[in-house]
Structure formats: C-alpha cells, structure tokens
C-alpha cells in the first residue's frame, strides 16, 4: 500500500518538486494550495506523469481552510503518514530592520508562524493514528552575513522553537507523532526572486534532501536538520 503525504504550498517551487519526487516513489500526494486554478494546474501536470495526486485547498491566512482540510482528510484519507509544512511568505527580502513596516511583519507572522501552528494542531490527531511525521521547512537558527532578510527571519525562526516544544509535548504525552524541521539551504525560487549563486541550489536538489529524510525511517523528533554540504544533513 502506498503512503500518503500532505504538502502545503505544493503548486510550485520546493513543494511541487517534493510532491513530484515522492509521487515517483509511489506516494499518494495531497497537494495543498490556496488557489484552485494553480493547484489544479499542478495536479494535472503530476497526473500526466502518472502520479496519484489530489488538490486540497489550504490557505494559511484563513484558519477555516485548515479546519476544512483536516475534516476532509480525516474522513477520506485518515491513513495519511506525513505532513510537510512547506508554505511560507518572505516579504521584502531587501528591507533593513528600520525600514520594515509593522503591518508586513504581522502579515508574515500570520502565515509563517500562526499558519504553521494551526496546521500542526489540526493534523496531529490524524497523524497520531498512523505514527506519522510532521516535517517543517525552516531556516538557519541564526542570521548570517549571507542570509539576513529581516522580515522573513523574524517571522520564520520562531518556528524552530515551536518544533522543539511540540516535540517535547509529544514525547511527554506519549503522542505517537514525530515532528522536526529541515533547512534545505539556499534555494532558487520565486520566494527570493530566483536568486542564483555559488551556494544556491535548485528546487530539485532541495527536494532530494527533503525526500531522503522523509523516507529514511529514522527518528528525528525535535531536531532541525541543516543541509550544510552537498552530501550531508546535520542535526542541531
């Protein structure tokens, strides 16, 4: 029997390529996307490649879509094995701290922090039935001279602490769900206006790292896996 995965923000970029690569390994893909037209275009592309996939509307700005998706999956795909929280927004990647508007921070926090929190909370009971995994795509634990977009870091980095705290609760409460983060490295996507450079990776390379971990059958609960060389993932 094939395994099932729900991937948010999967109509393009890293999410789409991760869906494709898992689908090629006979996973059933629940493709989360907020826009139906774009979601169905992605679904049709994958179906033409022989991948079993279904679009699920999920908009991290609207809690009701998360709740509706959870209800649908509980009713029709209760054997889901993995949730990959991939969706996120970056804001103005060039803006310096003193130039950032507080409304932008609030908007990004709604998606990058609260949206992911709602996804974890809504899907933990479903995944617990199958000893499932929650995989969160995240960023380095600290800013560096190579990566310092203020709004994105300020609203995304707290996800790392949230992962660790959920992992502790799962362990203490004996909830059979594994939660961890993956930092896939600098990746050329529309999130950064398709930035390129010596250390930048393609979405295919990033997805390979994600798929490798998702399918490795090893326990990573509470860990943030950092992709820091072409060949290794290190735990922090």
PDB file of C-alpha atoms in Angstrom:
ATOM      1  CA  UNK A   1       0.000   0.000   0.000  1.00  0.00           C
ATOM      2  CA  UNK A   2       1.392   3.419  -0.950  1.00  0.00           C
ATOM      3  CA  UNK A   3       1.995   6.028   1.725  1.00  0.00           C
ATOM      4  CA  UNK A   4       0.221   9.385   1.790  1.00  0.00           C
ATOM      5  CA  UNK A   5       1.622  12.864   2.282  1.00  0.00           C
ATOM      6  CA  UNK A   6       0.042  16.309   2.520  1.00  0.00           C
ATOM      7  CA  UNK A   7       2.301  19.127   1.329  1.00  0.00           C
ATOM      8  CA  UNK A   8       1.294  22.770   1.771  1.00  0.00           C
ATOM      9  CA  UNK A   9       2.254  25.345  -0.831  1.00  0.00           C
ATOM     10  CA  UNK A  10       2.812  22.495  -3.275  1.00  0.00           C
ATOM     11  CA  UNK A  11       1.636  24.074  -6.516  1.00  0.00           C
ATOM     12  CA  UNK A  12       5.145  25.397  -7.252  1.00  0.00           C
ATOM     13  CA  UNK A  13       8.752  25.537  -6.121  1.00  0.00           C
ATOM     14  CA  UNK A  14      10.137  23.199  -3.481  1.00  0.00           C
ATOM     15  CA  UNK A  15       6.698  21.920  -2.524  1.00  0.00           C
ATOM     16  CA  UNK A  16       5.809  20.933  -6.079  1.00  0.00           C
ATOM     17  CA  UNK A  17       9.140  19.233  -6.717  1.00  0.00           C
ATOM     18  CA  UNK A  18       8.915  17.357  -3.405  1.00  0.00           C
ATOM     19  CA  UNK A  19       5.443  16.185  -4.420  1.00  0.00           C
ATOM     20  CA  UNK A  20       6.796  15.030  -7.765  1.00  0.00           C
ATOM     21  CA  UNK A  21       9.720  13.105  -6.284  1.00  0.00           C
ATOM     22  CA  UNK A  22       7.612  11.412  -3.613  1.00  0.00           C
ATOM     23  CA  UNK A  23       4.969  10.628  -6.221  1.00  0.00           C
ATOM     24  CA  UNK A  24       7.630   8.965  -8.340  1.00  0.00           C
ATOM     25  CA  UNK A  25       8.248   6.689  -5.344  1.00  0.00           C
ATOM     26  CA  UNK A  26       4.559   5.696  -5.379  1.00  0.00           C
ATOM     27  CA  UNK A  27       3.386   8.046  -2.611  1.00  0.00           C
ATOM     28  CA  UNK A  28      -0.172   9.373  -2.845  1.00  0.00           C
ATOM     29  CA  UNK A  29       0.056  13.163  -2.899  1.00  0.00           C
ATOM     30  CA  UNK A  30      -2.397  15.523  -1.213  1.00  0.00           C
ATOM     31  CA  UNK A  31      -1.348  18.773  -2.839  1.00  0.00           C
ATOM     32  CA  UNK A  32      -2.129  21.752  -0.631  1.00  0.00           C
ATOM     33  CA  UNK A  33      -2.566  25.092  -2.384  1.00  0.00           C
ATOM     34  CA  UNK A  34      -4.680  28.142  -1.659  1.00  0.00           C
ATOM     35  CA  UNK A  35      -5.606  28.899  -5.286  1.00  0.00           C
ATOM     36  CA  UNK A  36      -7.751  26.287  -7.039  1.00  0.00           C
ATOM     37  CA  UNK A  37      -6.635  27.129 -10.572  1.00  0.00           C
ATOM     38  CA  UNK A  38      -2.936  26.945  -9.724  1.00  0.00           C
ATOM     39  CA  UNK A  39      -3.481  23.894  -7.565  1.00  0.00           C
ATOM     40  CA  UNK A  40      -5.298  22.052 -10.340  1.00  0.00           C
ATOM     41  CA  UNK A  41      -2.654  23.016 -12.901  1.00  0.00           C
ATOM     42  CA  UNK A  42      -0.058  21.389 -10.644  1.00  0.00           C
ATOM     43  CA  UNK A  43      -2.295  18.350 -10.127  1.00  0.00           C
ATOM     44  CA  UNK A  44      -2.811  17.934 -13.877  1.00  0.00           C
ATOM     45  CA  UNK A  45       0.931  18.151 -14.519  1.00  0.00           C
ATOM     46  CA  UNK A  46       1.671  15.451 -11.958  1.00  0.00           C
ATOM     47  CA  UNK A  47      -1.177  13.241 -13.148  1.00  0.00           C
ATOM     48  CA  UNK A  48       0.227  13.348 -16.686  1.00  0.00           C
ATOM     49  CA  UNK A  49       3.422  11.954 -15.164  1.00  0.00           C
ATOM     50  CA  UNK A  50       1.480   9.049 -13.672  1.00  0.00           C
ATOM     51  CA  UNK A  51       1.387  10.359 -10.100  1.00  0.00           C
ATOM     52  CA  UNK A  52      -1.641   9.834  -7.848  1.00  0.00           C
ATOM     53  CA  UNK A  53      -2.498  13.296  -6.553  1.00  0.00           C
ATOM     54  CA  UNK A  54      -5.435  15.357  -5.326  1.00  0.00           C
ATOM     55  CA  UNK A  55      -5.717  19.081  -4.690  1.00  0.00           C
ATOM     56  CA  UNK A  56      -6.706  20.233  -1.199  1.00  0.00           C
ATOM     57  CA  UNK A  57      -7.453  23.896  -0.542  1.00  0.00           C
ATOM     58  CA  UNK A  58      -5.269  25.226   2.258  1.00  0.00           C
ATOM     59  CA  UNK A  59      -4.655  28.939   2.825  1.00  0.00           C
ATOM     60  CA  UNK A  60      -2.550  29.625   5.901  1.00  0.00           C
ATOM     61  CA  UNK A  61      -4.106  33.095   6.102  1.00  0.00           C
ATOM     62  CA  UNK A  62      -7.523  31.536   6.720  1.00  0.00           C
ATOM     63  CA  UNK A  63      -7.942  29.082   9.580  1.00  0.00           C
ATOM     64  CA  UNK A  64     -11.240  27.812   8.216  1.00  0.00           C
ATOM     65  CA  UNK A  65      -9.469  26.297   5.194  1.00  0.00           C
ATOM     66  CA  UNK A  66      -7.105  24.442   7.531  1.00  0.00           C
ATOM     67  CA  UNK A  67     -10.029  23.116   9.561  1.00  0.00           C
ATOM     68  CA  UNK A  68     -11.918  22.099   6.416  1.00  0.00           C
ATOM     69  CA  UNK A  69      -8.854  20.331   5.025  1.00  0.00           C
ATOM     70  CA  UNK A  70      -8.375  18.446   8.291  1.00  0.00           C
ATOM     71  CA  UNK A  71     -12.027  17.364   8.293  1.00  0.00           C
ATOM     72  CA  UNK A  72     -11.792  16.192   4.683  1.00  0.00           C
ATOM     73  CA  UNK A  73      -8.577  14.244   5.233  1.00  0.00           C
ATOM     74  CA  UNK A  74      -9.887  12.717   8.463  1.00  0.00           C
ATOM     75  CA  UNK A  75     -12.921  11.455   6.530  1.00  0.00           C
ATOM     76  CA  UNK A  76     -11.270  10.365   3.280  1.00  0.00           C
ATOM     77  CA  UNK A  77      -7.526   9.969   3.890  1.00  0.00           C
ATOM     78  CA  UNK A  78      -7.238   9.049   7.564  1.00  0.00           C
ATOM     79  CA  UNK A  79      -4.296   6.784   6.716  1.00  0.00           C
ATOM     80  CA  UNK A  80      -2.088   9.813   5.951  1.00  0.00           C
ATOM     81  CA  UNK A  81       1.526   9.264   7.017  1.00  0.00           C
ATOM     82  CA  UNK A  82       3.279  12.621   6.648  1.00  0.00           C
ATOM     83  CA  UNK A  83       2.503  16.343   6.731  1.00  0.00           C
ATOM     84  CA  UNK A  84       5.080  18.631   5.124  1.00  0.00           C
ATOM     85  CA  UNK A  85       4.595  22.259   6.159  1.00  0.00           C
ATOM     86  CA  UNK A  86       6.231  23.934   3.180  1.00  0.00           C
ATOM     87  CA  UNK A  87       4.086  27.029   2.582  1.00  0.00           C
ATOM     88  CA  UNK A  88       5.534  30.370   3.615  1.00  0.00           C
ATOM     89  CA  UNK A  89       5.915  34.002   2.577  1.00  0.00           C
ATOM     90  CA  UNK A  90       9.052  36.132   2.510  1.00  0.00           C
ATOM     91  CA  UNK A  91       8.025  39.770   2.306  1.00  0.00           C
ATOM     92  CA  UNK A  92      10.617  42.316   1.190  1.00  0.00           C
ATOM     93  CA  UNK A  93      13.875  40.361   1.359  1.00  0.00           C
ATOM     94  CA  UNK A  94      15.986  43.504   0.877  1.00  0.00           C
ATOM     95  CA  UNK A  95      14.394  45.730   3.544  1.00  0.00           C
ATOM     96  CA  UNK A  96      16.591  46.617   6.521  1.00  0.00           C
ATOM     97  CA  UNK A  97      15.146  46.321  10.054  1.00  0.00           C
ATOM     98  CA  UNK A  98      14.454  50.055  10.435  1.00  0.00           C
ATOM     99  CA  UNK A  99      12.728  50.155   7.053  1.00  0.00           C
ATOM    100  CA  UNK A 100      10.308  47.300   7.704  1.00  0.00           C
ATOM    101  CA  UNK A 101       6.648  48.156   8.175  1.00  0.00           C
ATOM    102  CA  UNK A 102       4.992  46.526  11.183  1.00  0.00           C
ATOM    103  CA  UNK A 103       1.978  45.568   9.068  1.00  0.00           C
ATOM    104  CA  UNK A 104       4.262  43.451   6.883  1.00  0.00           C
ATOM    105  CA  UNK A 105       5.583  41.679   9.975  1.00  0.00           C
ATOM    106  CA  UNK A 106       2.037  40.963  11.138  1.00  0.00           C
ATOM    107  CA  UNK A 107       1.102  39.628   7.702  1.00  0.00           C
ATOM    108  CA  UNK A 108       4.136  37.340   7.505  1.00  0.00           C
ATOM    109  CA  UNK A 109       3.657  36.129  11.074  1.00  0.00           C
ATOM    110  CA  UNK A 110       0.090  35.108  10.231  1.00  0.00           C
ATOM    111  CA  UNK A 111       1.423  32.644   7.658  1.00  0.00           C
ATOM    112  CA  UNK A 112       4.919  31.670   8.781  1.00  0.00           C
ATOM    113  CA  UNK A 113       4.104  31.177  12.459  1.00  0.00           C
ATOM    114  CA  UNK A 114       0.382  31.062  13.197  1.00  0.00           C
ATOM    115  CA  UNK A 115      -0.486  29.237   9.978  1.00  0.00           C
ATOM    116  CA  UNK A 116       2.040  26.502  10.658  1.00  0.00           C
ATOM    117  CA  UNK A 117       0.888  26.304  14.281  1.00  0.00           C
ATOM    118  CA  UNK A 118      -2.685  25.728  13.132  1.00  0.00           C
ATOM    119  CA  UNK A 119      -1.554  23.037  10.685  1.00  0.00           C
ATOM    120  CA  UNK A 120       0.343  21.165  13.388  1.00  0.00           C
ATOM    121  CA  UNK A 121      -2.544  21.421  15.841  1.00  0.00           C
ATOM    122  CA  UNK A 122      -5.193  20.360  13.313  1.00  0.00           C
ATOM    123  CA  UNK A 123      -3.327  17.385  11.865  1.00  0.00           C
ATOM    124  CA  UNK A 124      -1.606  15.906  14.923  1.00  0.00           C
ATOM    125  CA  UNK A 125      -4.682  13.841  15.972  1.00  0.00           C
ATOM    126  CA  UNK A 126      -4.990  12.406  12.448  1.00  0.00           C
ATOM    127  CA  UNK A 127      -1.299  11.585  12.113  1.00  0.00           C
ATOM    128  CA  UNK A 128      -1.219  10.036  15.590  1.00  0.00           C
ATOM    129  CA  UNK A 129      -3.403   7.188  14.311  1.00  0.00           C
ATOM    130  CA  UNK A 130      -0.603   6.158  11.961  1.00  0.00           C
ATOM    131  CA  UNK A 131       2.510   7.090  13.969  1.00  0.00           C
ATOM    132  CA  UNK A 132       3.010   9.860  11.437  1.00  0.00           C
ATOM    133  CA  UNK A 133       5.536  12.618  10.907  1.00  0.00           C
ATOM    134  CA  UNK A 134       5.290  16.392  10.683  1.00  0.00           C
ATOM    135  CA  UNK A 135       8.083  17.922   8.620  1.00  0.00           C
ATOM    136  CA  UNK A 136       8.537  21.695   8.690  1.00  0.00           C
ATOM    137  CA  UNK A 137      10.691  23.553   6.182  1.00  0.00           C
ATOM    138  CA  UNK A 138      12.565  26.172   8.115  1.00  0.00           C
ATOM    139  CA  UNK A 139      15.616  28.458   8.128  1.00  0.00           C
ATOM    140  CA  UNK A 140      19.006  28.628   9.889  1.00  0.00           C
ATOM    141  CA  UNK A 141      18.914  29.048  13.650  1.00  0.00           C
ATOM    142  CA  UNK A 142      20.897  32.297  13.409  1.00  0.00           C
ATOM    143  CA  UNK A 143      21.250  35.060  10.788  1.00  0.00           C
ATOM    144  CA  UNK A 144      24.496  35.164   8.835  1.00  0.00           C
ATOM    145  CA  UNK A 145      26.232  37.629   6.555  1.00  0.00           C
ATOM    146  CA  UNK A 146      24.989  35.509   3.658  1.00  0.00           C
ATOM    147  CA  UNK A 147      21.348  35.406   4.767  1.00  0.00           C
ATOM    148  CA  UNK A 148      19.726  38.269   6.684  1.00  0.00           C
ATOM    149  CA  UNK A 149      16.287  39.211   5.293  1.00  0.00           C
ATOM    150  CA  UNK A 150      14.801  40.750   8.438  1.00  0.00           C
ATOM    151  CA  UNK A 151      11.071  40.151   7.983  1.00  0.00           C
ATOM    152  CA  UNK A 152      11.476  36.568   6.822  1.00  0.00           C
ATOM    153  CA  UNK A 153      13.876  35.591   9.604  1.00  0.00           C
ATOM    154  CA  UNK A 154      11.923  37.404  12.332  1.00  0.00           C
ATOM    155  CA  UNK A 155       8.706  35.574  11.433  1.00  0.00           C
ATOM    156  CA  UNK A 156      10.129  32.183  10.434  1.00  0.00           C
ATOM    157  CA  UNK A 157      12.827  31.496  13.052  1.00  0.00           C
ATOM    158  CA  UNK A 158      10.286  31.118  15.908  1.00  0.00           C
ATOM    159  CA  UNK A 159       9.073  28.007  14.068  1.00  0.00           C
ATOM    160  CA  UNK A 160      12.275  26.287  15.214  1.00  0.00           C
ATOM    161  CA  UNK A 161      11.366  26.807  18.879  1.00  0.00           C
ATOM    162  CA  UNK A 162       7.797  25.711  18.209  1.00  0.00           C
ATOM    163  CA  UNK A 163       9.052  22.463  16.661  1.00  0.00           C
ATOM    164  CA  UNK A 164      11.153  21.676  19.729  1.00  0.00           C
ATOM    165  CA  UNK A 165       8.327  22.469  22.150  1.00  0.00           C
ATOM    166  CA  UNK A 166       5.803  20.341  20.261  1.00  0.00           C
ATOM    167  CA  UNK A 167       8.347  17.513  20.162  1.00  0.00           C
ATOM    168  CA  UNK A 168       8.736  17.671  23.941  1.00  0.00           C
ATOM    169  CA  UNK A 169       4.981  17.569  24.464  1.00  0.00           C
ATOM    170  CA  UNK A 170       4.584  14.648  22.071  1.00  0.00           C
ATOM    171  CA  UNK A 171       7.265  12.719  23.944  1.00  0.00           C
ATOM    172  CA  UNK A 172       5.944  13.523  27.428  1.00  0.00           C
ATOM    173  CA  UNK A 173       2.332  12.839  26.462  1.00  0.00           C
ATOM    174  CA  UNK A 174       3.243   9.704  24.502  1.00  0.00           C
ATOM    175  CA  UNK A 175       1.659  11.106  21.341  1.00  0.00           C
ATOM    176  CA  UNK A 176       2.944   8.865  18.526  1.00  0.00           C
ATOM    177  CA  UNK A 177       3.859  11.681  16.155  1.00  0.00           C
ATOM    178  CA  UNK A 178       7.361  12.742  15.173  1.00  0.00           C
ATOM    179  CA  UNK A 179       7.931  16.438  14.430  1.00  0.00           C
ATOM    180  CA  UNK A 180      11.111  18.035  13.129  1.00  0.00           C
ATOM    181  CA  UNK A 181      12.446  20.703  10.796  1.00  0.00           C
ATOM    182  CA  UNK A 182      14.505  20.642   7.630  1.00  0.00           C
ATOM    183  CA  UNK A 183      16.568  23.609   6.459  1.00  0.00           C
ATOM    184  CA  UNK A 184      17.164  22.774   2.785  1.00  0.00           C
ATOM    185  CA  UNK A 185      19.723  25.545   2.209  1.00  0.00           C
ATOM    186  CA  UNK A 186      19.575  28.481  -0.150  1.00  0.00           C
ATOM    187  CA  UNK A 187      17.233  27.538  -2.977  1.00  0.00           C
ATOM    188  CA  UNK A 188      16.481  29.453  -6.165  1.00  0.00           C
ATOM    189  CA  UNK A 189      12.708  30.070  -6.098  1.00  0.00           C
ATOM    190  CA  UNK A 190      10.276  32.936  -6.579  1.00  0.00           C
ATOM    191  CA  UNK A 191      10.470  33.461  -2.806  1.00  0.00           C
ATOM    192  CA  UNK A 192      13.838  35.173  -3.380  1.00  0.00           C
ATOM    193  CA  UNK A 193      13.157  36.374  -6.939  1.00  0.00           C
ATOM    194  CA  UNK A 194      15.061  33.372  -8.309  1.00  0.00           C
ATOM    195  CA  UNK A 195      18.342  34.445  -6.753  1.00  0.00           C
ATOM    196  CA  UNK A 196      21.346  32.499  -8.010  1.00  0.00           C
ATOM    197  CA  UNK A 197      24.836  32.000  -6.628  1.00  0.00           C
ATOM    198  CA  UNK A 198      27.585  29.538  -5.829  1.00  0.00           C
ATOM    199  CA  UNK A 199      25.814  28.220  -2.713  1.00  0.00           C
ATOM    200  CA  UNK A 200      22.298  28.296  -4.146  1.00  0.00           C
ATOM    201  CA  UNK A 201      20.542  25.045  -5.002  1.00  0.00           C
ATOM    202  CA  UNK A 202      17.845  24.124  -7.481  1.00  0.00           C
ATOM    203  CA  UNK A 203      14.397  23.072  -6.279  1.00  0.00           C
ATOM    204  CA  UNK A 204      15.199  19.567  -7.486  1.00  0.00           C
ATOM    205  CA  UNK A 205      18.290  19.392  -5.264  1.00  0.00           C
ATOM    206  CA  UNK A 206      16.381  20.776  -2.276  1.00  0.00           C
ATOM    207  CA  UNK A 207      13.563  18.290  -2.788  1.00  0.00           C
ATOM    208  CA  UNK A 208      16.064  15.429  -2.932  1.00  0.00           C
ATOM    209  CA  UNK A 209      17.256  16.333   0.581  1.00  0.00           C
ATOM    210  CA  UNK A 210      13.690  16.509   1.869  1.00  0.00           C
ATOM    211  CA  UNK A 211      12.616  13.234   0.274  1.00  0.00           C
ATOM    212  CA  UNK A 212      15.715  11.485   1.593  1.00  0.00           C
ATOM    213  CA  UNK A 213      14.786  12.404   5.170  1.00  0.00           C
ATOM    214  CA  UNK A 214      11.044  11.820   4.788  1.00  0.00           C
ATOM    215  CA  UNK A 215      11.701   8.259   3.618  1.00  0.00           C
ATOM    216  CA  UNK A 216      14.657   7.342   5.863  1.00  0.00           C
ATOM    217  CA  UNK A 217      12.670   5.608   8.668  1.00  0.00           C
ATOM    218  CA  UNK A 218      14.910   7.261  11.275  1.00  0.00           C
ATOM    219  CA  UNK A 219      13.668   9.221  14.293  1.00  0.00           C
ATOM    220  CA  UNK A 220      14.383  12.956  14.111  1.00  0.00           C
ATOM    221  CA  UNK A 221      11.885  14.163  16.731  1.00  0.00           C
ATOM    222  CA  UNK A 222      12.658  17.718  17.846  1.00  0.00           C
ATOM    223  CA  UNK A 223      15.622  18.108  15.515  1.00  0.00           C
ATOM    224  CA  UNK A 224      16.397  20.810  12.982  1.00  0.00           C
ATOM    225  CA  UNK A 225      18.259  19.177  10.112  1.00  0.00           C
ATOM    226  CA  UNK A 226      20.630  21.569   8.418  1.00  0.00           C
ATOM    227  CA  UNK A 227      21.793  20.905   4.898  1.00  0.00           C
ATOM    228  CA  UNK A 228      25.273  22.467   5.040  1.00  0.00           C
ATOM    229  CA  UNK A 229      27.259  20.432   2.491  1.00  0.00           C
ATOM    230  CA  UNK A 230      26.273  18.807  -0.791  1.00  0.00           C
ATOM    231  CA  UNK A 231      26.284  15.393   0.837  1.00  0.00           C
ATOM    232  CA  UNK A 232      25.199  15.635   4.457  1.00  0.00           C
ATOM    233  CA  UNK A 233      22.361  16.687   6.701  1.00  0.00           C
ATOM    234  CA  UNK A 234      23.474  17.645  10.199  1.00  0.00           C
ATOM    235  CA  UNK A 235      21.316  17.712  13.314  1.00  0.00           C
ATOM    236  CA  UNK A 236      21.168  20.720  15.626  1.00  0.00           C
TER     237      UNK A 236
END
